[in-house]
């Protein structure tokens, strides 16, 4: 589904060049479940931003579902972010003044989906995620776990092909964290490709495919044996 | 994004920061109201003066004795001619083609007696034509009779104010009054029409011109009012009048003829300029409101950096982010302008109800101009911060790191 070829990105910080991505090659199959780990500054967040079309590479190619992304303009990239990609952030990034329902329907509002259609889709999703009671609650009335579930609902309301999660449990206690991970894995089970960036090795190990990054390069790419994939340890 | 959703999104924002919203609404409203109020008053003053002078009508010429320059400055309102304009001159003028009617005018102060009371009252000597020319209507009785100009008559028409002063509540019509050393019977009382051309008809006694000549012991007219026949050229008629007077006065051009236009022109120019300049001053307050909107939008952009990043991640393009901020500013200034328009008109209406004779009308250019300036300034000043927001890189914005892109 995703093909990265020789992707490069260099940041200039205080006169020093940092190779956040250094000629990176990566292929991701549809429906896969990946974790990306590595020390700070290894380029994991940059990789996430590239995959999410939030940032543009200096050179190299990015194909998403056979479509070349590097050549797209800002307007088209925004369209693809809206339709094919969902984001889950460590800090939830819910809008305080909007209630849970309004936060979840935001991606639909941005692309002008009519209110009636929005309503049925949001209701369905709230029901599924057990958030129906909280539809009218504002973020400050929700617990951390509930907020992250609202954020996940917002990420998948468009039924994206790719779900990108950046430290999704970083701000949560272990119980809520486990719930959130469970929910993400459940969504993956329905066919959404899931990529989680994390510092937590326990969480990283749960993924079928584990990437380890350092200095902008992939230094290891392993598959869990119990995933039943014979092609591990490439 | 649907317009209804956009408006709702902005409303959420504006209501959440209600104090900020209120201040901007106030600033914009004050600006718009100031423009409407000042232009309304200016335009009112212009109309007031215009109405006063246009009572005579566009097609009326005023002939006065003596040669005066009418270009530059106000036309002369007093003046002694080298040679009098006589009643014979008036007769000759009324026979000119293109002149519909001619009314002679003698003005003086005379002592007026009724029973034991006496007052000094402005006395006009004129003819029946004067009533038609100045469109005076009668409250009671009738106007001066249509008699030859040279014939004195013992009748008079008085203003309502004169009637009140001299007769009180008693019947005035048919009574005799003494003006100077002659007696006149009151045959009519004119309708009170307020002041016009600096002369308050309600405070005057109107006599046949020949009688006034005897009272004031004069031959010459103070003024002659001429009405040009409908359809005739005012310019041609004007030349004819001057030629005739020159011919009758032994080749000497010793009269002055002024037109309504000359009289009004000066006033309209000055007052128009005045209105425009106060409007410009008021417009400055709108620009100030615009700068306030810019500052607020700038603050809003930096406070909402993370939100901008989020919206971009969720699929908002740069153009949509810009639209969000500009529409927010536009909504603010549109609401503010609306409040300003309502309060501006309310204040003008209040002023009008306190002083009814003063016409207050907001010219359309001021109304539309203030609206356009309010909305234009908001768009213009919100553009810069909005573009800054649109340029924000989503990643940095999400982390709340604002770099000037």
XYZ file of C-alpha atoms in Angstrom:
639
model
C 0.000 0.000 0.000
C 2.833 2.337 0.927
C 6.156 2.544 -0.823
C 8.947 4.871 0.297
C 12.021 5.112 -1.909
C 15.225 6.898 -0.963
C 13.308 9.396 1.169
C 15.495 12.227 2.507
C 14.749 15.053 4.859
C 17.321 17.391 6.383
C 16.608 19.992 9.031
C 18.873 22.928 9.671
C 19.061 23.710 13.331
C 21.377 26.483 14.427
C 23.740 26.090 11.489
C 23.904 22.326 11.946
C 22.326 19.923 9.515
C 20.328 17.047 10.964
C 19.482 14.140 8.684
C 16.058 13.260 10.020
C 15.534 10.821 7.172
C 18.549 9.463 5.342
C 17.748 7.658 2.088
C 14.997 5.648 3.725
C 13.325 2.730 1.913
C 10.173 1.184 3.324
C 7.195 -0.806 2.101
C 4.045 -1.252 4.123
C 1.338 -3.747 3.246
C -2.317 -2.861 3.564
C -3.798 -3.841 6.945
C -0.408 -4.226 8.594
C 0.333 -3.215 12.185
C 3.689 -1.521 12.709
C 5.471 0.070 15.601
C 8.323 2.515 15.209
C 10.816 2.845 18.038
C 14.110 4.565 18.512
C 15.857 7.220 20.568
C 14.828 10.849 20.466
C 15.922 12.570 17.278
C 16.152 9.303 15.382
C 13.631 10.468 12.820
C 10.521 8.542 13.917
C 8.358 11.625 14.151
C 9.647 12.852 10.803
C 8.736 9.514 9.258
C 5.279 9.786 10.757
C 4.858 13.316 9.380
C 6.014 12.202 5.918
C 3.574 9.292 5.891
C 0.842 11.629 7.114
C 1.581 14.204 4.422
C 2.179 16.820 7.082
C 5.719 17.380 5.849
C 7.393 17.197 2.463
C 10.594 15.273 1.742
C 13.644 16.950 0.226
C 14.075 14.084 -2.207
C 12.837 10.554 -2.820
C 9.425 9.101 -3.555
C 6.328 8.357 -1.548
C 3.556 6.333 -3.135
C 0.304 5.802 -1.285
C -2.047 3.315 -2.918
C -0.118 3.573 -6.190
C -0.384 7.351 -6.211
C 2.741 9.484 -6.175
C 2.499 11.898 -3.240
C 5.657 13.966 -3.744
C 4.163 15.721 -6.744
C 0.925 16.813 -5.096
C 0.077 20.381 -4.197
C -1.001 21.554 -0.759
C -4.693 21.463 -1.626
C -4.565 17.843 -2.833
C -2.429 16.768 0.123
C -5.058 18.239 2.455
C -7.702 16.233 0.594
C -5.757 12.990 1.032
C -5.070 13.715 4.707
C -8.778 14.140 5.146
C -9.866 11.048 3.256
C -7.140 8.441 3.729
C -5.193 9.264 6.851
C -6.164 9.465 10.513
C -3.970 10.934 13.231
C -3.856 10.164 16.945
C -1.631 12.415 19.052
C -0.088 12.056 22.481
C -1.759 15.289 23.665
C -5.145 14.336 22.090
C -5.459 17.780 20.430
C -9.159 18.051 20.983
C -10.661 21.520 20.568
C -11.727 22.666 24.042
C -14.699 24.766 23.022
C -16.301 21.931 21.054
C -17.997 18.936 22.657
C -17.101 15.316 21.895
C -19.560 15.047 19.010
C -18.379 18.293 17.418
C -14.756 17.250 17.756
C -15.416 13.901 16.128
C -17.308 15.372 13.174
C -14.649 18.009 12.487
C -13.056 16.116 9.536
C -16.521 15.763 7.997
C -17.296 19.454 8.570
C -14.066 20.517 6.894
C -15.065 18.772 3.684
C -18.669 19.928 3.746
C -20.509 16.695 4.566
C -24.201 17.543 5.141
C -25.303 17.614 8.830
C -27.746 14.690 8.560
C -25.108 12.349 7.174
C -22.606 13.557 9.782
C -25.038 12.825 12.546
C -25.690 9.204 11.633
C -22.002 8.480 11.141
C -20.974 10.071 14.430
C -23.806 8.323 16.296
C -22.720 4.965 14.917
C -19.142 5.502 15.941
C -19.998 6.859 19.408
C -22.103 3.755 19.966
C -19.293 1.455 18.884
C -16.665 3.141 21.069
C -18.982 3.303 24.078
C -18.921 7.089 24.089
C -22.613 7.744 23.508
C -23.062 9.079 27.061
C -20.293 11.596 26.492
C -21.415 12.997 23.150
C -22.346 16.366 24.644
C -19.407 16.544 27.037
C -16.580 18.954 26.495
C -12.979 17.724 26.694
C -12.450 19.152 30.191
C -15.335 16.961 31.427
C -13.669 13.776 30.155
C -10.893 11.603 31.579
C -7.646 11.160 29.684
C -8.674 7.760 28.350
C -12.035 9.092 27.227
C -10.384 12.043 25.511
C -8.044 9.759 23.622
C -10.972 7.589 22.557
C -12.753 10.695 21.252
C -9.568 11.600 19.398
C -9.426 8.102 17.904
C -13.050 8.390 16.875
C -12.191 11.648 15.123
C -9.249 9.931 13.385
C -11.359 7.080 12.003
C -14.673 8.870 11.263
C -13.525 9.152 7.638
C -12.722 5.395 7.566
C -9.115 6.105 6.582
C -6.812 3.508 5.069
C -3.949 4.543 7.329
C -4.006 5.354 11.039
C -0.930 7.102 12.441
C -0.515 7.239 16.216
C 2.214 9.291 17.888
C 2.760 8.086 21.467
C -0.985 7.493 21.858
C -0.625 6.297 25.455
C 2.091 8.735 26.493
C -0.248 10.813 28.668
C -2.306 7.920 30.043
C -2.110 5.612 33.049
C -1.497 1.956 32.264
C -5.152 0.935 32.500
C -6.441 3.637 30.116
C -3.388 3.049 27.947
C -4.232 -0.623 27.590
C -7.787 0.290 26.646
C -6.610 2.714 23.982
C -4.162 0.182 22.561
C -6.949 -2.384 22.547
C -9.149 -0.032 20.587
C -6.419 0.766 18.058
C -5.721 -2.949 17.549
C -9.413 -3.625 17.130
C -9.554 -0.996 14.363
C -6.482 -2.579 12.787
C -8.328 -5.877 12.900
C -10.967 -4.282 10.671
C -8.381 -3.619 8.016
C -7.002 -0.162 8.831
C -3.234 -0.042 8.468
C -1.864 1.022 11.860
C 1.462 2.655 12.569
C 2.364 3.509 16.159
C 5.359 5.560 17.202
C 6.294 4.766 20.792
C 8.993 4.808 23.408
C 7.366 1.952 25.283
C 9.031 -1.392 24.350
C 6.110 -3.389 25.725
C 3.756 -1.599 23.447
C 6.163 -1.788 20.539
C 6.363 -5.533 20.854
C 2.621 -5.942 20.389
C 2.888 -4.820 16.754
C 3.230 -7.483 14.060
C 6.060 -5.573 12.505
C 8.586 -3.600 14.531
C 10.839 -0.925 13.085
C 13.816 0.514 14.901
C 15.242 3.815 13.756
C 18.452 5.659 14.405
C 19.950 8.705 12.704
C 17.280 8.765 10.060
C 17.782 5.172 8.982
C 15.993 1.896 9.643
C 18.391 -0.270 11.550
C 16.072 -3.149 12.241
C 12.816 -4.478 10.837
C 11.416 -7.520 12.613
C 8.181 -9.458 12.513
C 6.582 -11.226 15.450
C 6.774 -14.978 15.065
C 3.284 -15.441 16.431
C 1.928 -13.258 13.645
C 2.313 -16.286 11.456
C 4.346 -14.456 8.877
C 7.108 -16.736 7.557
C 9.023 -13.798 6.159
C 10.293 -12.430 9.495
C 13.737 -11.000 10.114
C 14.332 -9.717 6.655
C -16.683 23.656 4.313
C -20.361 24.569 4.296
C -21.186 28.204 5.023
C -23.517 27.277 7.868
C -20.758 25.193 9.482
C -18.258 27.987 8.982
C -20.560 30.471 10.689
C -21.243 28.069 13.541
C -17.550 27.362 13.963
C -16.833 31.087 14.167
C -19.759 31.704 16.503
C -18.342 29.136 18.925
C -15.100 31.069 18.919
C -16.638 34.511 19.247
C -18.948 33.501 22.070
C -16.153 31.797 23.948
C -14.138 35.013 23.909
C -17.147 37.206 24.504
C -15.276 40.108 26.094
C -12.858 40.389 23.212
C -15.781 40.067 20.803
C -17.723 42.760 22.637
C -14.825 45.206 22.471
C -14.370 44.775 18.739
C -18.092 45.036 18.126
C -18.073 48.246 20.120
C -15.133 49.709 18.213
C -16.659 48.892 14.841
C -20.120 50.033 15.892
C -18.803 53.364 17.144
C -16.960 53.897 13.861
C -19.953 53.125 11.676
C -22.349 55.084 13.879
C -19.985 58.066 13.813
C -19.903 58.056 10.021
C -23.690 57.875 9.790
C -24.248 60.471 12.486
C -21.799 63.015 11.143
C -22.796 62.655 7.507
C -26.441 62.642 8.564
C -25.983 65.947 10.358
C -23.869 67.415 7.569
C -26.319 66.362 4.909
C -29.130 67.664 7.118
C -27.474 71.060 7.341
C -27.010 71.132 3.565
C -30.643 70.250 2.926
C -31.796 72.746 5.514
C -30.004 75.580 3.724
C -31.045 74.221 0.339
C -34.701 74.046 1.335
C -34.552 77.580 2.646
C -33.273 78.937 -0.605
C -35.072 76.729 -3.015
C -38.438 78.002 -1.785
C -38.053 80.516 -4.561
C -37.732 77.820 -7.160
C -35.094 77.111 -9.763
C -36.616 79.392 -12.365
C -36.690 82.582 -10.307
C -34.376 85.523 -10.959
C -33.776 88.331 -8.504
C -33.166 91.812 -9.872
C -31.620 94.426 -7.644
C -30.518 97.972 -8.305
C -26.820 98.736 -8.623
C -24.027 96.886 -10.354
C -22.481 94.215 -8.178
C -19.973 91.548 -8.941
C -21.493 88.201 -8.187
C -18.523 86.040 -8.864
C -16.595 85.006 -5.792
C -18.098 85.337 -2.393
C -21.697 85.688 -1.460
C -23.929 87.766 -3.678
C -24.877 91.196 -2.358
C -28.044 91.276 -0.348
C -28.163 95.023 0.194
C -27.190 97.816 -2.121
C -28.221 101.218 -3.385
C -28.478 101.579 -7.115
C -27.402 104.572 -9.053
C -30.808 104.639 -10.645
C -34.042 103.333 -9.176
C -35.949 100.442 -10.625
C -39.378 101.963 -11.005
C -42.826 100.456 -11.321
C -42.705 101.330 -15.009
C -39.609 99.199 -15.298
C -41.492 96.369 -13.595
C -44.363 96.700 -16.052
C -41.945 96.642 -18.950
C -40.240 93.547 -17.542
C -43.525 91.716 -17.181
C -44.128 92.207 -20.912
C -40.851 90.504 -21.838
C -41.213 87.172 -23.667
C -40.047 84.271 -21.584
C -40.983 85.950 -18.306
C -44.051 84.454 -16.700
C -44.520 86.889 -13.855
C -42.822 89.717 -12.073
C -43.246 90.767 -8.470
C -41.868 94.096 -7.234
C -40.669 94.284 -3.667
C -40.177 97.189 -1.296
C -39.094 96.406 2.244
C -39.036 98.686 5.237
C -39.767 98.954 8.916
C -42.996 100.687 9.768
C -44.848 101.491 12.950
C -48.114 99.544 13.002
C -51.020 100.549 15.269
C -54.127 98.628 16.296
C -56.296 100.170 18.938
C -53.925 101.028 21.768
C -51.081 98.715 20.684
C -48.294 99.561 18.329
C -45.336 97.609 17.057
C -42.520 98.187 14.629
C -43.011 95.581 11.951
C -41.231 94.684 8.734
C -43.509 95.841 5.944
C -43.417 94.550 2.384
C -44.833 96.382 -0.586
C -45.589 94.041 -3.459
C -48.294 92.732 -5.776
C -50.594 89.737 -6.065
C -47.820 88.029 -8.094
C -45.638 87.814 -4.987
C -48.010 85.295 -3.406
C -47.883 83.048 -6.452
C -44.149 83.391 -6.812
C -43.360 82.467 -3.244
C -46.165 79.934 -3.105
C -47.687 81.527 -0.031
C -50.961 79.999 1.017
C -53.593 81.748 3.078
C -54.653 80.724 6.539
C -57.675 83.008 6.389
C -59.111 85.494 3.895
C -57.400 86.219 0.609
C -54.177 87.487 -0.917
C -53.599 91.013 -2.251
C -56.024 91.876 -5.081
C -54.796 91.899 -8.660
C -54.783 95.651 -9.207
C -52.537 97.804 -11.432
C -49.153 98.337 -9.800
C -49.466 102.094 -9.702
C -52.745 101.926 -7.816
C -52.529 102.211 -4.046
C -55.025 100.135 -2.083
C -56.162 100.289 1.503
C -55.858 96.554 2.088
C -53.159 94.421 3.680
C -52.243 90.825 4.432
C -50.591 90.018 7.755
C -48.560 87.121 9.074
C -49.888 84.891 11.866
C -47.295 86.222 14.294
C -48.381 89.825 13.620
C -51.969 88.800 14.116
C -51.140 87.233 17.475
C -49.202 90.263 18.642
C -51.662 92.911 17.512
C -55.008 91.195 17.921
C -54.378 88.476 20.482
C -57.328 86.142 20.398
C -59.625 88.697 18.754
C -60.826 88.540 15.190
C -58.365 90.163 12.813
C -59.921 89.611 9.401
C -61.778 92.739 8.235
C -60.286 94.915 10.998
C -58.393 98.096 10.266
C -54.755 98.670 11.136
C -52.650 101.803 10.729
C -49.251 101.492 9.048
C -47.291 104.720 9.350
C -49.904 107.354 8.630
C -52.255 105.258 6.490
C -55.042 102.888 7.315
C -55.409 99.396 5.839
C -58.060 96.759 6.183
C -56.808 93.219 6.925
C -58.066 90.985 4.115
C -55.937 87.913 4.703
C -53.615 86.054 7.035
C -50.853 83.973 5.467
C -50.039 80.433 6.477
C -47.088 80.114 8.856
C -44.288 78.549 6.910
C -41.283 79.318 9.045
C -38.397 81.414 7.968
C -37.304 81.598 4.381
C -34.549 83.555 2.714
C -33.903 85.216 6.050
C -37.370 86.703 6.034
C -40.095 85.412 8.263
C -43.375 86.014 6.465
C -45.274 85.303 9.647
C -43.781 88.448 11.143
C -44.624 90.793 8.279
C -47.311 93.055 6.945
C -47.804 92.903 3.179
C -49.233 95.984 1.345
C -49.857 96.879 -2.305
C -46.589 98.210 -3.691
C -47.910 101.707 -4.483
C -49.099 102.111 -0.882
C -45.695 101.067 0.416
C -44.076 103.611 -1.920
C -46.138 106.331 -0.273
C -45.414 105.159 3.264
C -41.679 104.872 2.718
C -41.640 107.844 0.348
C -39.590 106.041 -2.288
C -39.837 105.318 -5.987
C -37.249 102.609 -6.327
C -37.759 98.904 -5.787
C -35.677 97.047 -3.227
C -35.856 93.872 -5.317
C -37.775 92.570 -8.289
C -38.531 88.860 -8.440
C -38.912 87.411 -11.927
C -40.221 83.993 -12.771
C -39.058 82.525 -16.052
C -41.762 80.861 -18.129
C -41.588 77.076 -18.008
C -39.564 75.804 -20.952
C -37.878 79.148 -21.643
C -34.131 79.340 -21.336
C -33.050 80.941 -18.074
C -29.872 82.228 -19.677
C -31.742 83.899 -22.569
C -34.302 85.438 -20.218
C -31.504 86.745 -18.094
C -29.896 88.460 -21.076
C -33.209 89.931 -22.145
C -33.820 91.378 -18.675
C -30.365 92.967 -18.531
C -30.737 94.364 -22.080
C -34.124 95.842 -21.330
C -32.934 97.493 -18.135
C -29.858 98.837 -19.880
C -32.041 100.290 -22.635
C -34.449 101.871 -20.150
C -31.637 103.281 -18.023
C -29.962 105.204 -20.827
C -27.468 102.560 -21.847
C -26.106 102.109 -18.341
C -25.877 98.624 -16.874
C -26.743 99.576 -13.358
C -28.683 96.532 -12.217
C -27.640 93.174 -10.900
C -29.459 89.951 -11.695
C -28.823 86.937 -9.528
C -30.070 83.432 -10.009
C -30.927 80.728 -7.583
C -27.957 78.724 -8.824
C -25.448 81.405 -7.978
C -26.917 81.733 -4.534
C -27.069 78.031 -3.840
C -23.822 77.087 -5.506
C -21.663 78.654 -2.851
C -23.600 77.106 0.017
C -23.812 73.654 -1.507
C -20.107 73.576 -2.210
C -19.122 74.577 1.299
C -21.585 72.299 3.040
C -20.845 69.369 0.744
C -17.166 69.711 1.535
C -17.962 69.933 5.225
C -19.999 66.726 5.133
C -17.272 64.943 3.238
C -14.573 66.015 5.678
C -16.490 64.990 8.791
C -17.229 61.678 7.086
C -13.513 61.235 6.454
C -12.744 61.953 10.096
C -15.330 59.398 11.164
C -13.887 56.891 8.700
C -10.562 57.125 10.516
C -12.240 55.603 13.571
C -13.223 52.687 11.349
C -9.619 52.204 10.313
C -8.665 52.224 13.994
C -11.248 49.500 14.542
C -9.599 47.616 11.675
C -6.198 47.798 13.335
C -7.792 46.479 16.510
C -9.175 43.570 14.495
C -5.718 42.887 13.094
C -4.170 42.781 16.555
C -6.884 40.525 17.873
C -6.541 38.217 14.883
C -2.768 38.088 15.372
C -3.233 37.131 19.010
C -5.869 34.616 18.014
C -3.494 33.019 15.506
C -0.709 32.610 18.036
C -3.088 31.317 20.698
C -4.607 28.822 18.328
C -1.403 27.555 16.741
C -1.991 23.992 17.894
C -5.561 24.128 16.630
C -4.386 25.317 13.219
C -1.975 22.386 13.060
C -4.752 20.019 14.032
C -7.152 21.413 11.421
C -4.460 20.968 8.804
C -3.825 17.398 9.909
C -7.554 16.733 9.686
C -7.572 17.915 6.105
C -7.950 21.675 6.145
C -5.965 23.264 3.320
C -4.049 26.509 3.671
C -6.853 28.288 1.848
C -9.434 26.971 4.296
C -7.361 28.023 7.313
C -7.088 31.517 5.846
C -10.810 31.548 5.178
C -11.500 30.590 8.795
C -9.625 33.552 10.198
C -10.828 36.080 7.637
C -14.439 34.999 7.981
C -14.147 35.359 11.741
C -12.954 38.951 11.328
C -15.631 39.594 8.709
C -18.378 38.300 10.958
C -17.149 40.517 13.758
C -17.103 43.631 11.663
C -20.406 42.809 9.974
C -22.102 42.458 13.355
C -20.369 45.594 14.577
C -21.443 47.520 11.486
C -25.006 46.325 11.948
C -25.049 47.547 15.537
C -23.474 50.796 14.365
C -26.095 51.297 11.668
C -28.931 50.646 14.076
C -27.564 52.938 16.768
C -26.554 55.599 14.235
C -30.066 55.754 12.800
C -31.556 55.627 16.299
C -29.502 58.646 17.358
C -30.400 60.564 14.214
C -34.049 59.743 14.710
C -33.774 60.926 18.316
C -32.201 64.169 17.140
C -34.904 64.606 14.544
C -37.662 64.097 17.088
C -36.069 66.730 19.341
C -35.597 69.220 16.512
C -38.168 68.327 13.849
C -37.496 71.172 11.417
C -33.957 69.926 10.855
C -33.958 67.312 8.122
C -31.672 64.398 8.939
C -30.964 62.030 6.106
C -28.011 59.736 5.750
C -26.805 59.871 2.165
C -26.605 56.441 0.564
C -22.913 56.873 -0.172
C -22.233 57.286 3.555
C -24.210 54.180 4.480
C -22.686 51.966 1.821
C -19.289 53.614 2.250
C -19.097 52.928 5.970
C -20.199 49.331 5.414
C -17.623 48.798 2.687
C -14.876 50.409 4.765
C -15.777 48.342 7.843
C -15.793 45.053 5.923
C -12.873 46.029 3.689
C -10.688 47.092 6.585
C -11.499 43.877 8.480
C -10.577 41.723 5.476
C -7.459 43.723 4.753
C -6.185 43.680 8.316
C -7.144 40.054 8.982
C -5.415 38.960 5.780
C -1.909 39.262 7.180
C -2.436 37.177 10.343
C -4.678 34.749 8.467
C -1.991 34.149 5.852
C 0.487 33.629 8.649
C -1.786 30.963 10.084
C -2.266 29.383 6.658
C 1.503 29.122 6.168
C 2.133 27.400 9.496
C 3.707 24.002 9.055
C 1.309 21.465 10.623
C 3.983 19.570 12.539
C 5.441 22.581 14.321
C 1.991 24.036 14.859
C 0.818 20.847 16.543
C 3.683 21.032 18.973
C 2.809 24.667 19.607
C 6.126 25.836 18.200
C 5.477 28.952 16.198
C 8.080 29.850 13.667
C 7.561 32.616 11.245
C 7.188 30.775 8.013
